Short mmCIF file of C-alpha atoms and ligand atoms in Angstrom, two decimals:
data_model
loop_
_atom_site.label_atom_id
_atom_site.label_comp_id
_atom_site.label_asym_id
_atom_site.label_seq_id
_atom_site.Cartn_x
_atom_site.Cartn_y
_atom_site.Cartn_z
CA MET S 17 -0.03 0.51 -0.07
CA THR S 18 1.18 3.84 -0.75
CA THR S 19 2.23 5.82 2.74
CA GLU S 20 -1.21 7.50 1.53
CA GLU S 21 -4.08 4.89 1.89
CA LEU S 22 -1.74 4.17 5.14
CA TRP S 23 -2.16 6.68 6.10
CA LYS S 24 -6.44 6.65 5.33
CA LYS S 25 -6.21 3.79 6.85
CA TYR S 26 -5.00 4.74 9.93
CA LYS S 27 -6.88 8.15 10.44
CA GLU S 28 -10.24 5.88 10.08
CA LYS S 29 -9.17 3.19 12.64
CA GLN S 30 -7.73 6.37 14.94
CA PHE S 31 -10.90 7.76 14.76
CA ILE S 32 -13.14 5.09 15.12
CA ILE S 33 -11.15 4.35 18.66
CA SER S 34 -10.96 7.78 19.68
CA ALA S 35 -15.07 7.89 19.57
CA TYR S 36 -15.21 5.49 22.26
CA GLU S 37 -11.89 6.75 24.20
CA LEU S 38 -14.85 9.78 24.41
CA LEU S 39 -17.55 7.99 25.21
CA LEU S 40 -15.33 6.69 28.27
CA ASN S 41 -14.28 9.30 29.17
CA THR S 42 -17.29 11.30 28.97
CA THR S 43 -19.51 8.67 31.33
CA TYR S 44 -15.81 9.04 33.56
CA TYR S 45 -16.34 12.72 34.16
CA ASP S 46 -20.17 12.14 34.92
CA SER S 47 -18.99 8.85 37.04
CA ASP S 48 -16.78 11.25 39.02
CA THR S 49 -19.23 14.18 39.65
CA ILE S 50 -23.27 14.39 39.11
CA ALA S 51 -23.89 10.77 38.83
CA PRO S 52 -26.06 8.76 41.42
CA VAL S 53 -23.77 6.63 43.24
CA LYS S 54 -26.35 3.52 43.14
CA GLY S 55 -26.19 3.28 39.55
CA ARG S 56 -22.23 2.39 39.97
CA ASP S 57 -22.19 -1.21 39.07
CA TYR S 58 -23.62 -0.89 36.54
CA ARG S 59 -22.00 1.80 34.46
CA ASN S 60 -18.77 0.71 35.43
CA GLU S 61 -19.85 -2.99 34.04
CA ARG S 62 -20.42 -1.39 30.73
CA MET S 63 -17.48 0.84 30.51
CA ALA S 64 -14.85 -1.80 31.83
CA TYR S 65 -16.66 -3.32 28.42
CA ILE S 66 -16.34 -0.55 26.61
CA GLY S 67 -12.47 -0.38 27.84
CA GLY S 68 -11.95 -3.26 26.80
CA GLU S 69 -13.24 -3.36 23.30
CA VAL S 70 -10.72 -0.08 22.79
CA PHE S 71 -7.67 -2.72 24.83
CA ASP S 72 -8.40 -4.61 21.73
CA MET S 73 -8.55 -2.61 18.94
CA GLN S 74 -5.22 -1.14 20.24
CA THR S 75 -4.21 -3.88 20.40
CA ASP S 76 -5.15 -5.57 16.78
CA PRO S 77 -2.28 -7.07 15.39
CA GLU S 78 -3.70 -6.11 12.12
CA TYR S 79 -3.52 -2.47 13.44
CA ILE S 80 -0.13 -2.85 14.87
CA ALA S 81 1.61 -3.58 12.09
CA LEU S 82 0.21 -0.64 10.14
CA ARG S 83 1.06 1.83 11.93
CA GLU S 84 4.54 -0.65 12.27
CA GLU S 85 4.37 -0.18 8.00
CA LEU S 86 3.69 3.93 8.18
CA ALA S 87 6.04 4.34 10.74
CA ALA S 88 8.12 3.14 8.08
CA LYS S 89 7.12 4.93 5.37
CA GLU S 90 10.54 7.80 4.02
CA ASP S 91 8.04 9.78 2.64
CA LEU S 92 5.68 10.43 5.58
CA ASP S 93 6.40 13.70 7.48
CA GLU S 94 8.86 13.92 10.73
CA THR S 95 5.65 14.92 12.98
CA SER S 96 3.23 12.44 11.76
CA ARG S 97 6.52 9.78 12.48
CA GLU S 98 7.18 11.28 16.01
CA ILE S 99 3.04 10.84 16.65
CA LEU S 100 2.71 7.16 15.39
CA LYS S 101 6.62 6.60 17.27
CA TRP S 102 4.60 7.74 20.97
CA GLU S 103 1.38 5.06 20.14
CA LEU S 104 3.67 2.47 19.39
CA LYS S 105 6.17 3.30 22.16
CA ASP S 106 3.12 3.92 24.96
CA LEU S 107 1.64 -0.30 23.25
CA GLU S 108 4.69 -1.26 24.32
CA SER S 109 4.13 -1.46 27.82
CA PHE S 110 1.13 -3.95 27.60
CA ARG S 111 1.65 -5.48 24.66
CA TYR S 112 3.95 -8.02 25.78
CA ILE S 113 1.89 -9.16 28.67
CA PRO S 114 0.16 -12.56 28.39
CA LYS S 115 -3.36 -12.31 28.60
CA ASP S 116 -3.94 -14.16 31.46
CA VAL S 117 -0.87 -12.06 33.66
CA TYR S 118 -2.52 -9.24 32.33
CA VAL S 119 -6.60 -10.11 33.83
CA ALA S 120 -4.58 -11.31 36.84
CA TYR S 121 -2.82 -7.98 37.00
CA ASN S 122 -6.35 -6.01 37.01
CA GLU S 123 -8.06 -7.99 39.21
CA LEU S 124 -5.99 -8.25 41.69
CA THR S 125 -5.80 -4.66 42.01
CA MET S 126 -9.42 -3.63 41.55
CA LYS S 127 -9.52 -5.88 44.86
CA ALA S 128 -6.81 -4.31 46.41
CA ASN S 129 -8.58 -0.66 45.91
CA VAL S 130 -10.96 -2.37 47.90
CA VAL S 131 -9.11 -3.43 50.75
CA TRP S 132 -6.67 -0.06 50.74
CA LYS S 133 -10.10 2.00 51.58
CA GLU S 134 -11.71 -0.74 53.64
CA ALA S 135 -8.28 -0.34 55.66
CA LYS S 136 -7.48 3.47 55.89
CA ASN S 137 -11.13 3.77 57.63
CA ARG S 138 -9.76 1.05 59.16
CA ASN S 139 -6.14 2.07 59.98
CA ASP S 140 -4.96 -1.14 59.30
CA TYR S 141 -1.74 -1.20 58.03
CA LYS S 142 -1.86 -4.97 58.26
CA LEU S 143 -5.78 -5.61 56.33
CA PHE S 144 -3.80 -4.14 53.44
CA GLU S 145 -0.65 -5.06 53.46
CA PRO S 146 -0.77 -8.62 51.71
CA TYR S 147 -2.48 -7.01 48.28
CA LEU S 148 0.34 -4.55 48.39
CA LEU S 149 3.28 -7.53 48.93
CA LYS S 150 1.14 -8.74 45.58
CA ILE S 151 0.73 -6.31 44.19
CA ILE S 152 4.89 -5.24 43.92
CA GLU S 153 5.98 -8.88 43.65
CA MET S 154 4.18 -8.71 39.94
CA ARG S 155 5.03 -5.54 38.85
CA LYS S 156 8.80 -6.61 39.63
CA ASP S 157 7.75 -9.96 37.77
CA MET S 158 5.60 -8.29 34.94
CA LEU S 159 8.99 -6.93 34.04
CA GLN S 160 10.08 -9.60 32.16
CA TYR S 161 7.47 -8.89 29.43
CA ARG S 162 9.10 -5.55 28.41
CA HIS S 163 11.36 -4.77 25.31
CA SER S 164 13.01 -2.45 27.24
CA ASP S 165 16.25 -1.13 26.90
CA LEU S 166 15.86 -0.15 30.88
CA GLN S 167 15.96 -1.05 33.53
CA GLY S 168 13.52 -2.57 36.94
CA TYR S 169 12.28 0.34 38.58
CA ASP S 170 13.84 2.17 35.42
CA ILE S 171 11.60 1.34 32.87
CA TYR S 172 8.28 1.71 35.68
CA LEU S 173 10.00 5.68 36.20
CA SER S 174 9.54 6.10 32.08
CA ASP S 175 6.31 4.81 31.45
CA TYR S 176 5.36 8.78 33.61
CA GLU S 177 8.21 10.01 32.30
CA PRO S 178 10.43 9.43 29.55
CA GLY S 179 13.71 9.78 29.82
CA MET S 180 14.33 10.27 32.96
CA THR S 181 15.96 7.16 34.90
CA THR S 182 17.04 6.52 38.80
CA GLU S 183 20.36 7.97 38.34
CA LYS S 184 18.54 11.39 36.67
CA TYR S 185 15.70 11.59 39.83
CA ASP S 186 18.86 10.79 41.68
CA GLN S 187 20.31 14.25 41.22
CA PHE S 188 17.04 15.81 41.54
CA PHE S 189 16.33 14.70 44.84
CA ASP S 190 20.09 14.68 46.40
CA LEU S 191 19.78 18.18 45.46
CA ILE S 192 16.35 18.61 47.80
CA ARG S 193 17.03 16.20 50.66
CA GLU S 194 20.31 18.82 50.78
CA LYS S 195 19.59 22.45 50.19
CA LEU S 196 15.39 22.29 51.59
CA VAL S 197 15.88 19.52 54.96
CA PRO S 198 17.91 22.40 56.45
CA LEU S 199 15.65 25.34 55.50
CA ILE S 200 12.40 24.25 56.22
CA LYS S 201 14.01 22.95 59.76
CA LYS S 202 14.94 26.16 59.97
CA ILE S 203 11.50 27.85 59.38
CA SER S 204 9.59 25.04 61.59
CA ALA S 205 11.57 27.04 64.34
CA ALA S 206 10.75 29.92 63.27
CA PRO S 207 7.87 32.75 63.97
CA GLN S 208 4.63 31.12 61.36
CA ILE S 209 2.54 32.74 60.06
CA ASP S 210 -2.08 34.03 60.88
CA THR S 211 -3.35 31.33 58.73
CA ALA S 212 -6.15 31.17 61.12
CA PHE S 213 -9.38 33.55 58.93
CA THR S 214 -8.35 30.94 56.80
CA ASN S 215 -10.85 27.87 57.92
CA LEU S 216 -13.40 30.43 59.01
CA HIS S 217 -16.95 29.52 57.14
CA TYR S 218 -17.34 30.30 53.97
CA PRO S 219 -20.09 28.75 52.16
CA ALA S 220 -20.32 26.85 48.94
CA ASP S 221 -22.27 29.65 47.19
CA GLN S 222 -19.96 31.92 47.83
CA GLN S 223 -16.85 30.27 46.59
CA ARG S 224 -18.41 28.64 43.81
CA LYS S 225 -19.53 32.02 42.13
CA LEU S 226 -15.51 33.61 43.18
CA MET S 227 -14.07 30.14 41.65
CA TYR S 228 -16.03 31.87 38.33
CA ARG S 229 -13.88 35.62 38.82
CA ILE S 230 -10.68 33.44 38.61
CA LEU S 231 -12.08 31.45 35.98
CA ASP S 232 -12.61 34.59 33.62
CA TYR S 233 -8.83 36.87 35.11
CA MET S 234 -7.35 33.26 33.31
CA LYS S 235 -8.98 33.67 30.50
CA PHE S 236 -10.45 30.49 30.64
CA ASP S 237 -12.78 30.04 27.67
CA LEU S 238 -16.23 28.77 29.13
CA GLU S 239 -17.13 27.97 26.05
CA ALA S 240 -14.97 25.12 25.48
CA GLY S 241 -14.18 24.14 29.23
CA VAL S 242 -17.18 24.58 32.33
CA LEU S 243 -16.06 23.90 35.95
CA GLY S 244 -17.68 21.02 37.84
CA GLU S 245 -17.28 19.46 41.06
CA THR S 246 -16.66 15.98 42.50
CA GLU S 247 -14.37 14.61 45.91
CA HIS S 248 -10.82 14.79 44.54
CA PRO S 249 -10.40 17.48 41.59
CA PHE S 250 -9.27 16.81 38.03
CA THR S 251 -9.52 17.46 34.91
CA SER S 252 -11.02 16.13 31.98
CA ALA S 253 -9.10 16.96 28.38
CA MET S 254 -11.84 15.43 25.81
CA SER S 255 -10.77 17.27 22.49
CA LYS S 256 -10.00 20.60 21.88
CA ASN S 257 -12.86 22.59 23.02
CA ASP S 258 -13.63 20.58 25.52
CA VAL S 259 -11.42 20.79 28.50
CA ARG S 260 -13.51 20.46 31.69
CA VAL S 261 -11.89 21.01 35.34
CA THR S 262 -13.16 19.91 38.61
CA THR S 263 -13.45 21.33 42.07
CA HIS S 264 -14.42 20.64 46.11
CA TYR S 265 -15.98 22.91 48.42
CA TYR S 266 -14.97 22.61 51.95
CA GLU S 267 -17.16 25.54 53.77
CA ASP S 268 -14.39 25.77 56.20
CA ASN S 269 -11.24 25.71 54.04
CA ILE S 270 -11.34 28.76 51.42
CA LEU S 271 -8.54 28.40 50.36
CA SER S 272 -8.26 24.57 49.03
CA SER S 273 -11.09 25.04 46.18
CA ILE S 274 -9.07 28.39 45.50
CA PHE S 275 -5.72 26.22 44.40
CA SER S 276 -7.50 23.33 43.22
CA VAL S 277 -9.62 25.67 40.29
CA ILE S 278 -6.08 27.24 39.49
CA HIS S 279 -3.98 24.36 39.28
CA GLU S 280 -7.24 22.27 36.98
CA ALA S 281 -6.98 25.18 35.07
CA GLY S 282 -3.36 24.72 34.26
CA HIS S 283 -3.77 21.56 33.60
CA ALA S 284 -6.28 21.82 30.89
CA THR S 285 -5.61 25.20 29.39
CA TYR S 286 -1.98 23.18 28.08
CA ASN S 287 -4.80 20.92 26.35
CA TYR S 288 -6.86 23.74 24.71
CA GLN S 289 -3.70 25.68 23.55
CA ILE S 290 -2.40 22.24 20.85
CA ARG S 291 -2.29 23.28 17.47
CA ASP S 292 -4.86 23.29 15.46
CA ASP S 293 -2.54 20.81 13.26
CA LEU S 294 -2.29 18.40 16.27
CA ALA S 295 -5.65 18.46 18.44
CA ASP S 296 -7.08 15.82 16.85
CA THR S 297 -4.25 13.27 16.59
CA TYR S 298 -2.66 10.84 19.57
CA VAL S 299 -0.57 13.54 20.35
CA PHE S 300 -3.62 15.79 22.71
CA ASP S 301 -3.25 14.57 25.74
CA ASN S 302 -0.49 12.19 25.92
CA ILE S 303 1.37 14.16 27.79
CA SER S 304 4.09 13.14 30.34
CA SER S 305 2.51 13.04 33.88
CA GLY S 306 5.96 16.33 35.00
CA MET S 307 5.05 17.88 32.00
CA HIS S 308 1.50 18.11 32.55
CA GLU S 309 2.02 19.35 36.55
CA SER S 310 4.12 21.26 35.67
CA GLN S 311 1.67 23.57 33.95
CA SER S 312 -0.52 22.84 36.84
CA ARG S 313 1.78 23.57 39.36
CA LEU S 314 3.07 26.78 37.17
CA MET S 315 0.02 28.81 37.64
CA GLU S 316 -0.56 27.23 40.93
CA ASN S 317 2.34 28.28 42.99
CA TYR S 318 4.39 30.90 40.93
CA LEU S 319 1.78 32.93 39.51
CA GLY S 320 -2.03 31.60 41.54
CA ARG S 321 0.49 32.31 44.89
CA ASN S 322 1.96 35.94 43.51
CA MET S 323 0.75 38.71 44.93
CA ALA S 324 -0.02 40.60 41.77
CA PHE S 325 -1.84 37.51 40.71
CA TRP S 326 -4.76 38.38 42.93
CA ASP S 327 -4.51 43.00 43.04
CA ASN S 328 -7.53 42.78 40.68
CA LEU S 329 -8.93 39.28 42.39
CA TYR S 330 -8.25 39.88 45.89
CA PRO S 331 -11.62 43.05 46.00
CA GLU S 332 -13.47 40.97 44.23
CA ALA S 333 -12.97 38.19 47.59
CA VAL S 334 -13.46 40.55 50.23
CA LYS S 335 -17.06 41.33 47.71
CA LEU S 336 -17.82 38.22 48.08
CA PHE S 337 -16.53 37.28 52.10
CA PRO S 338 -16.90 40.94 53.26
CA GLU S 339 -17.16 39.19 57.27
CA GLN S 340 -14.74 36.94 57.00
CA LEU S 341 -11.94 38.87 55.44
CA LYS S 342 -12.75 42.45 56.98
CA ASN S 343 -9.90 42.87 58.68
CA VAL S 344 -7.46 40.61 55.91
CA ASP S 345 -5.61 42.84 53.61
CA GLN S 346 -3.62 41.63 50.27
CA GLU S 347 -0.71 40.90 51.09
CA ALA S 348 -1.70 38.82 54.95
CA PHE S 349 -4.35 37.30 52.00
CA VAL S 350 -1.15 36.24 49.87
CA LYS S 351 1.12 35.33 53.09
CA ALA S 352 -1.23 32.97 54.30
CA ALA S 353 -1.48 31.19 50.28
CA ASN S 354 1.84 30.56 51.36
CA ALA S 355 2.77 29.30 55.09
CA SER S 356 4.55 26.50 55.28
CA VAL S 357 3.27 24.13 57.68
CA CYS S 358 5.19 20.38 57.87
CA SER S 359 2.68 18.31 58.27
CA LEU S 360 1.48 14.72 57.08
CA ILE S 361 -0.53 14.25 54.05
CA ARG S 362 1.23 14.60 50.79
CA THR S 363 -2.39 16.36 48.55
CA GLU S 364 -2.31 19.18 51.65
CA ALA S 365 1.57 20.17 51.74
CA ASP S 366 2.63 23.60 50.67
CA GLU S 367 4.77 24.45 47.54
CA LEU S 368 8.15 24.25 50.22
CA THR S 369 6.63 20.89 52.05
CA TYR S 370 5.73 18.98 48.82
CA PRO S 371 9.11 17.14 47.52
CA LEU S 372 10.11 16.38 51.07
CA HIS S 373 6.79 14.53 50.64
CA ILE S 374 7.43 12.86 47.21
CA LEU S 375 10.78 11.78 48.88
CA VAL S 376 10.63 10.01 50.59
CA ARG S 377 8.12 7.80 48.59
CA TYR S 378 10.48 8.17 46.04
CA GLU S 379 13.08 6.67 48.19
CA ILE S 380 10.76 3.84 48.93
CA GLU S 381 10.26 2.21 45.10
CA LYS S 382 13.52 2.81 44.60
CA GLY S 383 14.10 0.53 47.20
CA ILE S 384 11.63 -1.71 47.30
CA PHE S 385 12.87 -2.46 43.25
CA ASN S 386 16.76 -1.70 43.81
CA GLY S 387 15.85 -4.61 46.88
CA THR S 388 17.77 -2.37 49.68
CA VAL S 389 14.26 -2.02 50.92
CA ASP S 390 12.22 -4.76 53.78
CA VAL S 391 9.00 -4.85 51.79
CA ASN S 392 7.25 -6.52 55.14
CA ASN S 393 8.79 -3.17 56.60
CA LEU S 394 7.18 -0.60 55.12
CA GLU S 395 5.01 1.31 57.70
CA GLN S 396 7.92 1.36 59.56
CA ILE S 397 9.96 2.78 56.54
CA TRP S 398 7.09 5.43 55.77
CA ASN S 399 7.66 6.75 59.31
CA ASP S 400 10.90 7.17 59.81
CA LYS S 401 11.33 8.90 56.96
CA TYR S 402 9.03 11.09 57.59
CA GLU S 403 10.20 11.52 61.00
CA GLU S 404 13.42 11.65 59.41
CA TYR S 405 12.26 14.65 56.33
CA LEU S 406 9.74 16.61 58.14
CA GLY S 407 10.17 15.82 62.02
CA VAL S 408 6.39 14.45 62.18
CA ARG S 409 5.35 10.88 62.76
CA PRO S 410 2.23 9.65 61.74
CA GLN S 411 0.34 8.06 64.19
CA LYS S 412 -1.70 6.30 62.77
CA ALA S 413 -2.01 3.78 58.83
CA SER S 414 -4.95 6.85 57.33
CA GLU S 415 -2.25 10.12 57.70
CA GLY S 416 0.75 7.22 57.21
CA ILE S 417 1.31 4.77 55.04
CA LEU S 418 -1.76 4.59 53.39
CA GLN S 419 -2.90 7.54 52.61
CA ASP S 420 -2.51 7.80 48.53
CA VAL S 421 -4.27 5.18 46.43
CA HIS S 422 -1.49 5.17 44.13
CA TRP S 423 -0.04 1.93 45.45
CA SER S 424 -3.30 -0.33 45.23
CA GLY S 425 -3.30 0.06 41.19
CA GLY S 426 -0.10 -0.57 40.82
CA SER S 427 1.87 2.66 39.79
CA PHE S 428 4.79 2.15 40.31
CA GLY S 429 7.35 5.30 38.98
CA TYR S 430 4.76 8.09 38.85
CA PHE S 431 4.25 9.86 42.43
CA PRO S 432 7.92 11.00 41.32
CA THR S 433 6.65 13.24 38.37
CA TYR S 434 5.01 15.53 40.66
CA ALA S 435 8.18 16.86 42.19
CA LEU S 436 10.10 17.28 39.05
CA GLY S 437 6.13 18.35 37.99
CA SER S 438 7.32 21.61 39.84
CA GLY S 439 11.15 21.34 38.72
CA TYR S 440 10.47 21.42 35.62
CA ALA S 441 7.93 24.72 35.82
CA ALA S 442 10.44 26.90 37.43
CA GLN S 443 12.39 26.69 34.87
CA PHE S 444 9.66 27.61 32.92
CA MET S 445 9.15 30.61 34.43
CA ALA S 446 13.24 31.51 34.90
CA ALA S 447 12.49 31.75 30.85
CA MET S 448 9.76 33.44 30.54
CA ARG S 449 10.42 36.10 32.77
CA LYS S 450 13.48 36.50 30.35
CA ASP S 451 10.79 37.56 27.97
CA ILE S 452 7.82 39.37 29.82
CA ASP S 453 7.33 41.20 32.76
CA VAL S 454 4.84 39.00 34.84
CA GLU S 455 3.48 40.62 37.38
CA VAL S 456 2.77 43.98 35.40
CA CYS S 457 1.53 41.39 33.41
CA MET S 458 -1.26 39.80 36.54
CA HIS S 459 -1.67 42.75 37.62
CA ASN S 460 -2.74 45.01 33.77
CA ASN S 461 -5.79 42.19 34.44
CA GLU S 462 -4.02 40.94 30.80
CA PHE S 463 -3.37 36.73 31.48
CA GLN S 464 -3.48 35.95 28.21
CA THR S 465 -0.08 37.35 27.52
CA ILE S 466 1.16 34.76 29.59
CA LYS S 467 -0.51 32.41 28.97
CA ASP S 468 0.38 33.11 25.11
CA TRP S 469 4.77 32.81 25.82
CA LEU S 470 3.17 28.88 27.29
CA LYS S 471 1.63 28.13 24.22
CA GLU S 472 3.86 29.78 21.84
CA HIS S 473 6.44 27.75 23.37
CA ILE S 474 4.76 24.89 25.49
CA HIS S 475 1.29 24.27 25.12
CA GLN S 476 0.81 24.44 21.35
CA TYR S 477 2.77 21.17 20.77
CA GLY S 478 1.59 18.89 23.48
CA GLY S 479 2.50 15.61 23.83
CA LEU S 480 4.69 15.58 20.81
CA TYR S 481 8.30 15.92 22.44
CA LEU S 482 9.78 14.13 24.75
CA PRO S 483 10.49 16.66 26.92
CA GLN S 484 13.44 17.23 27.99
CA LYS S 485 13.38 18.18 24.56
CA GLN S 486 10.75 19.94 25.20
CA ILE S 487 12.75 22.26 27.67
CA GLU S 488 15.36 22.52 25.49
CA ILE S 489 13.15 24.07 23.72
CA ALA S 490 11.38 27.22 25.96
CA THR S 491 14.66 27.61 27.69
CA GLY S 492 17.13 27.30 25.67
CA GLU S 493 19.62 24.57 28.56
CA PRO S 494 18.16 21.47 29.59
CA PHE S 495 16.86 20.72 32.99
CA ASP S 496 18.63 21.71 35.44
CA PRO S 497 17.30 21.25 39.17
CA ASN S 498 19.40 24.66 40.91
CA TYR S 499 16.17 26.55 38.98
CA TYR S 500 13.30 24.96 41.22
CA VAL S 501 15.88 24.65 44.53
CA ASP S 502 17.11 28.29 44.34
CA TYR S 503 13.21 29.38 43.22
CA LEU S 504 11.79 27.87 47.24
CA THR S 505 14.80 28.56 48.79
CA GLU S 506 14.87 32.65 47.78
CA LYS S 507 11.58 32.61 48.55
CA TYR S 508 10.94 31.28 51.53
CA SER S 509 14.17 32.71 53.40
CA LYS S 510 12.36 36.12 52.76
CA LEU S 511 8.87 34.89 53.70
CA TYR S 512 10.01 33.37 57.03
CA GLY S 513 13.00 35.89 57.96
CA ILE S 514 15.44 33.53 57.42
CA LYS S 515 19.59 35.19 56.98
CA GLU S 516 20.76 32.41 55.12
ZN1 LIG T 732 -2.26 18.25 38.66
#
């Protein structure tokens, strides 16, 4: 077949798969937002069926052969070849796993997830432990079905962040351990920032109005996106012109919804600012976890927690909450939004202590795969590391090793991307600051200028490039974690009056 004929066949097949995926994504979004709980089993069974159909189409030997043949065609343009390369690379992570192993693994993780929830509710790690040990055993065992140049844990690290290895992560986390642990100890001993007013009563209806003001300020197009409500905030990108963000309203915490909305809007913006000719391709949403997280955290921490972000918005917040904020000026509000406290729960951690939560998980995962960690003693290892790095020790498993869902689903290698994303974001910000005055843009209500910069240098490409290449395109240099630790050190030393 000619390249043109193959391409046509490929696009037809891809259209069918995308139709099923739209159906699945819409149902997932619906399930997590407004669908009634009692209909869950009916929905899940049918979604599992559709998911199986998609799996079969993706792994159909004929379709794989078609893509391999197409990818080898020399007269195919470079962008299309690059897109196909990504598709085939992602297929490698599951195409050689025997079906019975795949099914057994899915059954195990589905069951483990139920047990994890139960164990977390009862604060009983021992209940979950046998499942976790079995998952670890299976994940190690399944490495034999990978046709990868990498070994062991590196294979899983690279699934979430192509190009990243233990060696590279070690350099990143060594720097974090060396520079941030002493700083956090000094901050813990310094006078603390007043955050009490952020936990007054903030009615959900009023919070909702504030969220729309924030999205409006961020020039978020509500004709191509929506804001929904859920338990754990997430973003779902159906297509370029249909990106859905969600939040959760806690009436005793005004900061939670604000920063989750800004965070999720960061993810959504990455998706909807993709170039038109890439919008309907595989790279629309196959962006690496670290890159995606770099854009949400850039918006949340580097912009949203910046004083200038609030120049236009804070008066609006005061109008919506006149009683709660009556003695709080903009500076006190922004300070409270940046307060750093050593805590036990990763998802509630501030910008400074957050990477230490990830360091704990990274060291444990690495040790599990290279055999230096005793898997029969994981709870104590977890607690010891929290005490060492953050000076706090979990008293119950729900605040310790059972807090996150990831391991119950076998997602080893995912956590490190959260910290890495913040690291990328620091370097992107430094590059952006060379071209535009970020504070002036925000003060002048010109958020679009910031988004245009991100579009030009990052968003337009979607997941077309390896993260390392994308960073070089946007910043002109390879990833350098010093941007991140320098940024945190400078910001927090100033905030807490710490002399270096
Ligand atoms: Zn995120």
